[in-house]
Coordinates of N, CA and C in Angstrom, one line a residue:
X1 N -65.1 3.8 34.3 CA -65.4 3.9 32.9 C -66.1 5.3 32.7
X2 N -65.9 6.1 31.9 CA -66.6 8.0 31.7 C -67.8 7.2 30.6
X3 N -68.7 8.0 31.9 CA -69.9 7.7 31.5 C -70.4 9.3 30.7
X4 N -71.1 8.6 29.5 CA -72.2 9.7 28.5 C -73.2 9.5 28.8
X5 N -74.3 10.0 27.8 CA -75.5 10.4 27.7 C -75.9 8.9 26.7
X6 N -74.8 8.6 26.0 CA -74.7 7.7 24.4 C -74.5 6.5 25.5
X7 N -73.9 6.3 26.3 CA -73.5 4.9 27.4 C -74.5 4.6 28.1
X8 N -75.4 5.8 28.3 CA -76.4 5.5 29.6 C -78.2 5.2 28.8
X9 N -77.8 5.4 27.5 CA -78.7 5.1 26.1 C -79.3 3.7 25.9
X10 N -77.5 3.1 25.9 CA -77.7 1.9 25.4 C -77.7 1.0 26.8
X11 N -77.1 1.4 27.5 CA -77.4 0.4 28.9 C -79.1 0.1 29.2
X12 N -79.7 1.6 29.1 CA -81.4 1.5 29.1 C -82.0 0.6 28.4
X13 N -81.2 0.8 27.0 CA -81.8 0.1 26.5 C -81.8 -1.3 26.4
X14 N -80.5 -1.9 26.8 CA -80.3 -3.2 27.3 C -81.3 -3.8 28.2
X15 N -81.5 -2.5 29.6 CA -82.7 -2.9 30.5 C -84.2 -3.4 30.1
X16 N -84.6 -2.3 29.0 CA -85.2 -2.3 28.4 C -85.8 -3.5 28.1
X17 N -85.3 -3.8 27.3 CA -85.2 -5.0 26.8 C -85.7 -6.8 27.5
X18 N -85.0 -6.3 28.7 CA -84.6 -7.9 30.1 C -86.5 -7.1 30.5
X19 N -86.8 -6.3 30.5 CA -88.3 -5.9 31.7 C -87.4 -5.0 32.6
X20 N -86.7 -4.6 32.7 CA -86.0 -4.0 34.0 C -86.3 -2.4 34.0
X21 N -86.1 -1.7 35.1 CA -86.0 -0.2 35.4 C -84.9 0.6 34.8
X22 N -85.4 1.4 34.0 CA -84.0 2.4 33.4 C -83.0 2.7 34.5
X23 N -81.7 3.2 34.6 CA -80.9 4.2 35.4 C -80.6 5.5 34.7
X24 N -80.3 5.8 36.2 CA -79.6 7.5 35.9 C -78.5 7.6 35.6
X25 N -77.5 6.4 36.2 CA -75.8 6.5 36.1 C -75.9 5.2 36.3
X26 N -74.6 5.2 36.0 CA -73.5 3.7 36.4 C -72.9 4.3 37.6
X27 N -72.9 4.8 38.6 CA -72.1 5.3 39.1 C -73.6 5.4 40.3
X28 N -74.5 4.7 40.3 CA -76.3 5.1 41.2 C -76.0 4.1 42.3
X29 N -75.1 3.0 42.3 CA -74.7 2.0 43.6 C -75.6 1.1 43.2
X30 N -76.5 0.8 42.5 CA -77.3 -0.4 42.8 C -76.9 -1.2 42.1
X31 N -77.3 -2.8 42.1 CA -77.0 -3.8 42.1 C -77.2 -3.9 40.6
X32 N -78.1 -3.5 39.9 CA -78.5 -3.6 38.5 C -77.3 -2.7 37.4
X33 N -77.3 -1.2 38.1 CA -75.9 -0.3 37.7 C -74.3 -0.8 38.0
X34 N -74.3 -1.7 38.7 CA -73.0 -2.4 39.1 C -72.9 -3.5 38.1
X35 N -73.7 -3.9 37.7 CA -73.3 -5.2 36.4 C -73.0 -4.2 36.0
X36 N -74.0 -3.6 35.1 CA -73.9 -2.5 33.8 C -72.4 -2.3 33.9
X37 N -72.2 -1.5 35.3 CA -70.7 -1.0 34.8 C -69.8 -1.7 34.4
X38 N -69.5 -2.6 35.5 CA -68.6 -3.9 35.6 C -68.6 -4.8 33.5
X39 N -69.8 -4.8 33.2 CA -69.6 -5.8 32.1 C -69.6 -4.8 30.9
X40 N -69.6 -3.8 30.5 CA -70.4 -2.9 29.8 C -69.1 -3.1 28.6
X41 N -67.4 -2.3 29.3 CA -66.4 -2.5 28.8 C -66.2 -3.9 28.1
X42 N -66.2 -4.7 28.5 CA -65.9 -5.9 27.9 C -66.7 -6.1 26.4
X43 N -68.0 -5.9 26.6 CA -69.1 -6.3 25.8 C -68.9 -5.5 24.4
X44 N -68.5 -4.5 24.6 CA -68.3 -3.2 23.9 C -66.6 -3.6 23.6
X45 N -65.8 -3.5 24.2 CA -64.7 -4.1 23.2 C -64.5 -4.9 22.6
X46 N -65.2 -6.3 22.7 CA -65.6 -7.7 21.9 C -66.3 -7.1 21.0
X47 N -67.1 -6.7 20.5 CA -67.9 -6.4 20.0 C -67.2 -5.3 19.1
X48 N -66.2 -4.2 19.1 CA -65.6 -3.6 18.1 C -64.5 -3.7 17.7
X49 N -63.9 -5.1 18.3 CA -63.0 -5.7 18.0 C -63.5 -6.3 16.9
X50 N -65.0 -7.0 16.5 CA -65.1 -7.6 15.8 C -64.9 -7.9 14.6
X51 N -64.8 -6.5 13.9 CA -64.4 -6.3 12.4 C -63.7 -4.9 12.5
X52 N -63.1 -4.6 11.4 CA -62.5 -3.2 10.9 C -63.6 -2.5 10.8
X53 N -64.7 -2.0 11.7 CA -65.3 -0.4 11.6 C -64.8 0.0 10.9
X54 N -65.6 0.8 10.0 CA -64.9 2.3 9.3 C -65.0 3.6 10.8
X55 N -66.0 3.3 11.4 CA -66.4 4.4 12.7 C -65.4 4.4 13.6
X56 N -64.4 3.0 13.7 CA -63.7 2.7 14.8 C -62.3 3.1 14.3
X57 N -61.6 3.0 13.3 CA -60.9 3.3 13.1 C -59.9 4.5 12.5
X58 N -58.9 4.4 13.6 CA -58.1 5.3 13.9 C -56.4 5.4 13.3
X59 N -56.3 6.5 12.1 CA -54.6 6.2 11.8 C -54.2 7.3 12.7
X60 N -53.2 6.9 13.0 CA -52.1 8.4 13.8 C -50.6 8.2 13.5
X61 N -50.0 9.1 13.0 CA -49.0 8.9 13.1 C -48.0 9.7 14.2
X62 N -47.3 8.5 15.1 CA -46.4 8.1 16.1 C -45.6 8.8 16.2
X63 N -45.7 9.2 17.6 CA -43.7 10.2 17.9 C -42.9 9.8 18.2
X64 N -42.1 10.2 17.5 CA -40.9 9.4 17.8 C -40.0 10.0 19.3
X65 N -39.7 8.8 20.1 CA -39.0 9.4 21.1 C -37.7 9.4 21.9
X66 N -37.4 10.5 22.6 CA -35.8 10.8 22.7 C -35.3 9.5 22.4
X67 N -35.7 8.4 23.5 CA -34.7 7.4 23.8 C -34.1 6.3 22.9
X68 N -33.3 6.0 22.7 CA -32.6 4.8 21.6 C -32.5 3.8 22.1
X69 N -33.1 2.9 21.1 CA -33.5 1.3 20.8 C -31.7 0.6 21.6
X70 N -31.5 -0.3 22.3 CA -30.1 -1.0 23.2 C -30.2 -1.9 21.7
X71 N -29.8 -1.5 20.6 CA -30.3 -2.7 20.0 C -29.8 -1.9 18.3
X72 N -29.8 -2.7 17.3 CA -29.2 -2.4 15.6 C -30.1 -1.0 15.3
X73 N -31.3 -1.2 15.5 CA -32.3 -0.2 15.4 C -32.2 1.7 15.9
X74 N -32.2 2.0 15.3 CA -32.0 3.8 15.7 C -32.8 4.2 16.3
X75 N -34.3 3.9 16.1 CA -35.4 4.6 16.7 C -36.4 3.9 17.5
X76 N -36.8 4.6 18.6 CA -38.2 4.0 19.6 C -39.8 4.9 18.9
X77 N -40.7 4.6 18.4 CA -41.8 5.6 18.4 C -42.6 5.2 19.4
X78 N -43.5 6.0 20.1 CA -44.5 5.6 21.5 C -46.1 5.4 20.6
X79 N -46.4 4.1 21.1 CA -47.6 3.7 21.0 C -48.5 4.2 21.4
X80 N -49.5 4.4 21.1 CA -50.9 5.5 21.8 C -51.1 5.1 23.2
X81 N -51.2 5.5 24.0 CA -52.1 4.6 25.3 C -52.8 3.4 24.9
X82 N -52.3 2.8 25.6 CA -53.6 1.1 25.8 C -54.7 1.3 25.8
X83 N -55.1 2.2 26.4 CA -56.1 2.6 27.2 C -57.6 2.9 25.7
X84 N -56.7 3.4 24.9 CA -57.7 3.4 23.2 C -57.4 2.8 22.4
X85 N -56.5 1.5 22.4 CA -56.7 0.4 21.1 C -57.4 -0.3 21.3
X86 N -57.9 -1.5 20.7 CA -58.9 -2.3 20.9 C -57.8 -3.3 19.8
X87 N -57.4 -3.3 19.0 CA -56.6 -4.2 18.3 C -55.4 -3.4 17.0
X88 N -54.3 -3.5 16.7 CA -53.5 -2.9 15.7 C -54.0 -3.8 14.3
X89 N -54.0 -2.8 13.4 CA -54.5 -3.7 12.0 C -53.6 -3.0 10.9
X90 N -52.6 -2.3 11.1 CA -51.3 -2.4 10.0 C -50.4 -1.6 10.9
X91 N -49.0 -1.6 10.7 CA -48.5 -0.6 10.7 C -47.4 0.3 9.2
X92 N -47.8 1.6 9.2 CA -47.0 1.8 7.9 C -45.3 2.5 8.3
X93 N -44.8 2.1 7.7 CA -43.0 2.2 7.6 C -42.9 3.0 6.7
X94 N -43.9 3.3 5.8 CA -43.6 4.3 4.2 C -42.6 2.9 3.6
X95 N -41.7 2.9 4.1 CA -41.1 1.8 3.0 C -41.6 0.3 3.7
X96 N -41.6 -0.6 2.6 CA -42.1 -1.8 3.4 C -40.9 -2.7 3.6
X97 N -39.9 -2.3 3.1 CA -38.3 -3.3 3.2 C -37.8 -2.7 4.7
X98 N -38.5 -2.0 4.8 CA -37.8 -1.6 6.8 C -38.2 -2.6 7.8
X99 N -37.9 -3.1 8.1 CA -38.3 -3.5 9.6 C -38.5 -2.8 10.5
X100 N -39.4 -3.5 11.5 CA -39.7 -3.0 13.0 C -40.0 -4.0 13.8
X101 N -40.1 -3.8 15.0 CA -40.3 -4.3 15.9 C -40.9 -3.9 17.3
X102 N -42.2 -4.4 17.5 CA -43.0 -4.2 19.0 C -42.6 -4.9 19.9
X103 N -41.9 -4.0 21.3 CA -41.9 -4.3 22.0 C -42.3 -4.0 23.5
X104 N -41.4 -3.3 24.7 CA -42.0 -2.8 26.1 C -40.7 -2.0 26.2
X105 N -40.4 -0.6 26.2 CA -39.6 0.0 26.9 C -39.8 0.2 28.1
X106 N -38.8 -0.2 28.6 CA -39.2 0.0 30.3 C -37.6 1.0 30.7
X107 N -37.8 2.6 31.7 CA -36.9 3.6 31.4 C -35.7 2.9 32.0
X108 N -34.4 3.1 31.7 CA -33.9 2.2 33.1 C -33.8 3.2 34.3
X109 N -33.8 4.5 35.2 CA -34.3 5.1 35.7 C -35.2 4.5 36.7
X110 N -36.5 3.9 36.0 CA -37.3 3.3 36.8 C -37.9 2.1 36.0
X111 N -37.7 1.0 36.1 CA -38.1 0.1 35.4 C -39.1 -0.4 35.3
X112 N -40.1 0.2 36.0 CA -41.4 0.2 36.7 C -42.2 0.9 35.3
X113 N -41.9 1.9 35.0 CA -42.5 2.7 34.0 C -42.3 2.0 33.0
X114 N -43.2 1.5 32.3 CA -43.1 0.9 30.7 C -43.7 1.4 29.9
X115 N -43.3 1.2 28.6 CA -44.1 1.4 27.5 C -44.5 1.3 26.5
X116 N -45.2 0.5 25.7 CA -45.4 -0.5 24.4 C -45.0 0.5 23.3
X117 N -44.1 0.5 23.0 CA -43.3 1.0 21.5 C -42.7 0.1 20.5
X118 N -42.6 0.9 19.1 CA -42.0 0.2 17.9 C -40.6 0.5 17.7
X119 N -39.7 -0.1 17.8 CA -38.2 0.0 17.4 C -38.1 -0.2 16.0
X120 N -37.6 0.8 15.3 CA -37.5 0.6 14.0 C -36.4 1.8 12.8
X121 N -36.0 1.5 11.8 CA -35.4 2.2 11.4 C -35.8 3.3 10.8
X122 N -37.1 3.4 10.1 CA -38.1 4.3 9.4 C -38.0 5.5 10.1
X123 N -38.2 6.4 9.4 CA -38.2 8.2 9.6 C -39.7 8.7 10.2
X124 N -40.3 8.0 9.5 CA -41.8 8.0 10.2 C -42.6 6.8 10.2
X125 N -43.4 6.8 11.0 CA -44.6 5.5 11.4 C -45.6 5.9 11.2
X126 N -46.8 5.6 11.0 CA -47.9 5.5 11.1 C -48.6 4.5 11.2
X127 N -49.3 4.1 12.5 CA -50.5 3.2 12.8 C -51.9 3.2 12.4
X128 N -52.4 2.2 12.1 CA -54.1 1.9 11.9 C -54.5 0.8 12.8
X129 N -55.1 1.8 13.6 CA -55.9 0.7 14.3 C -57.0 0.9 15.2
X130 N -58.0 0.0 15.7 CA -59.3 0.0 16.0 C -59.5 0.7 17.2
X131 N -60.1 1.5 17.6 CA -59.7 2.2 19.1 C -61.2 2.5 19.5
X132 N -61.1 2.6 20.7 CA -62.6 2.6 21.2 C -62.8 4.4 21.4
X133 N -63.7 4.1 20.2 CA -64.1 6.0 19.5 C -65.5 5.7 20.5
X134 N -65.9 7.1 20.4 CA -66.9 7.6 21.2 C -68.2 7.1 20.8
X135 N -69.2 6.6 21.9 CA -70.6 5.9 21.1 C -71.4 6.6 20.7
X136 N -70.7 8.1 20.7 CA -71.4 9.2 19.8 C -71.4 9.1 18.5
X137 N -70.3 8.5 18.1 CA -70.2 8.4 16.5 C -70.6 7.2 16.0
X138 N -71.0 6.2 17.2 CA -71.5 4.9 16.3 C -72.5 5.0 15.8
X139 N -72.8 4.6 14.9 CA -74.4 4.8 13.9 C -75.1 3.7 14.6
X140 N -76.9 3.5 14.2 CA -77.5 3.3 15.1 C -77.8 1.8 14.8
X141 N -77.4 1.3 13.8 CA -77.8 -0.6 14.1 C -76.2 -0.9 14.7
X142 N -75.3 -0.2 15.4 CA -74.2 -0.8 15.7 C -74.7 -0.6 17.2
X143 N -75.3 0.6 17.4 CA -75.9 1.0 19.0 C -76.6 -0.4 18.8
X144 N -77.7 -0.2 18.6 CA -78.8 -1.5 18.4 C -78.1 -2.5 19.0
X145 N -77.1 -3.2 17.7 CA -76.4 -4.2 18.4 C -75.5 -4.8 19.3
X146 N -75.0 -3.2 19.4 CA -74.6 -2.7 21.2 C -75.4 -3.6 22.1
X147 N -76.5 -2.8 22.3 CA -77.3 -2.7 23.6 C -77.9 -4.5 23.6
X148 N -78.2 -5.1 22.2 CA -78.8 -6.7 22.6 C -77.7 -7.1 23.2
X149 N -76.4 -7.3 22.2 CA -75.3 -7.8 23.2 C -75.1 -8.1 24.5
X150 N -75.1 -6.4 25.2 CA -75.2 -6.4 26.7 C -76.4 -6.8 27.3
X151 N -77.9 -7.0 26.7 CA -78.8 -7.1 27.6 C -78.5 -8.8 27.4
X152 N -77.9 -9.6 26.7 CA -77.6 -11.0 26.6 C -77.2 -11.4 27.7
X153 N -75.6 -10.7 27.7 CA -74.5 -10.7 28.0 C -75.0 -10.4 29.9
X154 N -76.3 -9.3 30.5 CA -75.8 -9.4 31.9 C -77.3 -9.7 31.9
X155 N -78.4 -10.6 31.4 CA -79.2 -11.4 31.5 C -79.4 -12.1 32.8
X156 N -78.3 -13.3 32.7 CA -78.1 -14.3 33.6 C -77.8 -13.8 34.9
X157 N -77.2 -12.6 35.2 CA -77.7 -11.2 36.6 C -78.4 -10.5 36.7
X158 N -79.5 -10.3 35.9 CA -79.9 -9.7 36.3 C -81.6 -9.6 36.4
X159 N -81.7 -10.8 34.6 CA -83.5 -11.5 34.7 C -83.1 -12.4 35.4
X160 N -82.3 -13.3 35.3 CA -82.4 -14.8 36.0 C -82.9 -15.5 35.3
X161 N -83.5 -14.9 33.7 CA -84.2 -16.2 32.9 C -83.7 -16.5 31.7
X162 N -83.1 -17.8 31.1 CA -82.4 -18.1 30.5 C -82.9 -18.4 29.6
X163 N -84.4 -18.1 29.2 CA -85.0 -18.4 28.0 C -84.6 -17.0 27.4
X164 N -85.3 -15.8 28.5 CA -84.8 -14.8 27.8 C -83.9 -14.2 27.1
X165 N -82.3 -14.9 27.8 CA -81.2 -14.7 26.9 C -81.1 -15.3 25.5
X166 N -82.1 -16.7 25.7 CA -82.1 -17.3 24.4 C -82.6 -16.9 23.1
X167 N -83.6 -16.0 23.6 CA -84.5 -15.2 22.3 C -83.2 -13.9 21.9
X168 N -82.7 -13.1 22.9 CA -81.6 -12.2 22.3 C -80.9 -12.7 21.8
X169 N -79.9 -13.8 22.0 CA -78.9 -14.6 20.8 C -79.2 -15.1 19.8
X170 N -81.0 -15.3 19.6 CA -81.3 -15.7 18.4 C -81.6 -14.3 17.1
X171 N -81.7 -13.3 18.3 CA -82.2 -11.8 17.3 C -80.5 -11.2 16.9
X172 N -79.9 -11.4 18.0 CA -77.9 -11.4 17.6 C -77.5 -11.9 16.1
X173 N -77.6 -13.2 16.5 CA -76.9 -14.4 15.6 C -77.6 -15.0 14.6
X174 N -79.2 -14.6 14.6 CA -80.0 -15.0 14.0 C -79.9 -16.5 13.7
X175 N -81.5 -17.3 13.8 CA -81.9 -18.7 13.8 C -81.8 -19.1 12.7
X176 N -82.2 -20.3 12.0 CA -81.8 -20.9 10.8 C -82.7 -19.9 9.6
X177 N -81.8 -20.2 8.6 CA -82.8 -19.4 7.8 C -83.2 -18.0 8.1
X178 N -82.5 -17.1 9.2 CA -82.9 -16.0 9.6 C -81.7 -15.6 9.2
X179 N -81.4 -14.0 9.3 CA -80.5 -13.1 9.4 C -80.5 -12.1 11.0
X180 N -79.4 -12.4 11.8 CA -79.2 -11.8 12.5 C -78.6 -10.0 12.8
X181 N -78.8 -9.8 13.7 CA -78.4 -8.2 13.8 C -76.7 -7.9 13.6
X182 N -75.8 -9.1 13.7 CA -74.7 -9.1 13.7 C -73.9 -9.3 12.3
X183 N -75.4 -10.4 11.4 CA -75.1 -10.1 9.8 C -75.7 -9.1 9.2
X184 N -76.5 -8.2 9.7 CA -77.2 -7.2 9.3 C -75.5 -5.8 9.5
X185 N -75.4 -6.2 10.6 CA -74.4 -5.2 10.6 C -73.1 -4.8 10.2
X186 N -72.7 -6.2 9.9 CA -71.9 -6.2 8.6 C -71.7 -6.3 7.4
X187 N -72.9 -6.4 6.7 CA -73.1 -6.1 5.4 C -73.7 -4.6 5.4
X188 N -73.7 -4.4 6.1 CA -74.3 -2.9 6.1 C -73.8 -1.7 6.3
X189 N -72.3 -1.5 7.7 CA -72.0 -0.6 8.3 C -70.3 -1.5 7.8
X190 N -69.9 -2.7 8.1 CA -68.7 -3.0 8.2 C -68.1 -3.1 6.5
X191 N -66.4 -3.5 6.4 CA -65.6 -3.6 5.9 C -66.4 -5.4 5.0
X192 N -65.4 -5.8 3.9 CA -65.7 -7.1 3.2 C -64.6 -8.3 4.0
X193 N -63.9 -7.4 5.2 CA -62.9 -8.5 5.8 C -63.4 -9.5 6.7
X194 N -63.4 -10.9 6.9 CA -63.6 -11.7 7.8 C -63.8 -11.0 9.1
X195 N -65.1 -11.2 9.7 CA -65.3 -10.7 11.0 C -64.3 -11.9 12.0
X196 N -64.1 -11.5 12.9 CA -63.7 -12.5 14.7 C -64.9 -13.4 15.2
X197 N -64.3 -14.1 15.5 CA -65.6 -15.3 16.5 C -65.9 -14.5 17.4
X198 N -67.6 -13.9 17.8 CA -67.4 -13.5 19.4 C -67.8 -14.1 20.2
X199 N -67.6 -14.9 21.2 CA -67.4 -15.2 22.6 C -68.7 -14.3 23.1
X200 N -69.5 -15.6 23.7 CA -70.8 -15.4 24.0 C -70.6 -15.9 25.4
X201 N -71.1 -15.7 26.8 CA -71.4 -16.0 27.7 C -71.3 -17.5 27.8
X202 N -70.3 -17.9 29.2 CA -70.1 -19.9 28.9 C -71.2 -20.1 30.0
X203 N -71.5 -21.3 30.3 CA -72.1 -21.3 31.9 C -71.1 -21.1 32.9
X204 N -69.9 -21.1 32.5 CA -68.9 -21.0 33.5 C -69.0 -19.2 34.1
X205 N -69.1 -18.3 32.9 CA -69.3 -16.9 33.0 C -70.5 -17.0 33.9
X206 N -71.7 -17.2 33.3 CA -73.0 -17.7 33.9 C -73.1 -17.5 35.4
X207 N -72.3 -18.4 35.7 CA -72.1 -18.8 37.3 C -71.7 -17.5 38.0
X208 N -70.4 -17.1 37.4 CA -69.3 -15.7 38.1 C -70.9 -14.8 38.0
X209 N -71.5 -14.6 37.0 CA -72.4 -12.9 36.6 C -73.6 -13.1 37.6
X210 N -74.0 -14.4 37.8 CA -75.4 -14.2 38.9 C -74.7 -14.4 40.1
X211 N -73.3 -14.0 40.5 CA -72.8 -14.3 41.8 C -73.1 -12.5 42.3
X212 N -72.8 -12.4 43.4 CA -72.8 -10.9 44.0 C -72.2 -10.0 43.0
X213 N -72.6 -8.9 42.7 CA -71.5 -7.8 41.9 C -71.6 -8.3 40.4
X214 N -72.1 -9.3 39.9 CA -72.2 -10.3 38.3 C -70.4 -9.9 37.9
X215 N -69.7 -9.9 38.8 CA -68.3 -9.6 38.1 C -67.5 -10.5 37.5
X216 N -68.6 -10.6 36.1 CA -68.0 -11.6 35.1 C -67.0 -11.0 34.0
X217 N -66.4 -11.7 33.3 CA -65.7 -10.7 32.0 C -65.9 -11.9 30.6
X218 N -65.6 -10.8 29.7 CA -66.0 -11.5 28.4 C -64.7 -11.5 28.1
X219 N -63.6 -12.1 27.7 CA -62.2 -11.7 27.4 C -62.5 -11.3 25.8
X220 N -61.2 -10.3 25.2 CA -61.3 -9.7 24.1 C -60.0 -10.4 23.6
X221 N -59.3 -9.9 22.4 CA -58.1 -10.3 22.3 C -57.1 -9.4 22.2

């Protein structure tokens, strides 16, 4: 994972938080820096997965490439790397009577090589969608709610005390009658669209994160 100055912020501050010792890196070998790394991804793409960011969101428009669609369709455009979406949330055709269709080019050459592309008739594409932008640009109740997340989230590896996790999910999700940092941060920084359910820690996770290495995962979608 490329570690910043903005990653090694909010991990502190996560520690922070549990009673724990700041780090220098994710990359220091110890036992406390090895959650961090291991869960950090997860926690952080659940989490800006959650709504349409305006900070997270990314249009680009797609190249179209050499190869032709085996298929009615004329055109392949190449998908950004995987490696920076977090979720697709339109795509534009310029006309909306076109079709397309997402699929996996794989070259025949080497079949091995794939590639998540749109087959479609349209002259140009353009995508919107959520991508994991730099924690430089996140404003600071989205850090904030960053860092409770993860100090929730690698808790159970790293305090060992489960009351403690319980007071972070109630400062998250906020208790009856309260408002939490999660409704703070969407009425505040996010879009008026339905946020996503996020997926909080099961005991099942529980179990994997206080094992050696806490190499638990939060799945995203």
């Amino acid at each position: 994972m490329a570690e910043s100055n903005a990653v090694i912020h909010i991990v502190n501050s996560a520690l922070y938080r549990l009673g724990e010792k700041p780090i220098s890196s994710l990359e220091q070998g110890t036992e406390t820096a090895n959650v961090c790394q291991e869960l950090y991804p997860d926690v952080r793409d659940t989490l800006l997965s959650w709504q349409a960011w305006p900070f997270a969101t990314v249009r680009q428009a797609l190249v179209r490439l050499s190869s032709k669609p085996p298929s009615d369709y004329k055109y392949y455009y190449g998908l950004p790397t995987e490696l920076s979406i977090i979720r697709v949330d339109d795509i534009d055709l310029q006309q909306r009577s076109i079709e397309s269709q997402r699929e996996i080019y794989a070259n025949p050459g080497d079949p091995t090589a794939q590639r998540n592309v749109i087959a479609t008739d349209a002259e140009t594409v353009v995508m919107r969608y959520i991508g994991r932008t730099s924690e430089g640009v996140w404003p600071g109740l989205f850090v904030a709610t960053m860092a409770v997340y993860l100090a929730a989230t690698i808790a159970p590896s790293i305090s060992r005390k489960a009351s403690l996790r319980d007071t972070l999910l109630i400062e998250l999700y906020g208790a009856k009658g309260t408002t939490g940092l999660l409704d703070k941060l969407r009425d505040i920084v996010g879009y008026e669209d339905s946020p996503r359910e996020m997926p909080m820690p099961t005991s099942y996770l529980d179990i994997r994160a206080a094992s050696a290495g806490g190499a638990s995962h939060i799945y995203t979608w």
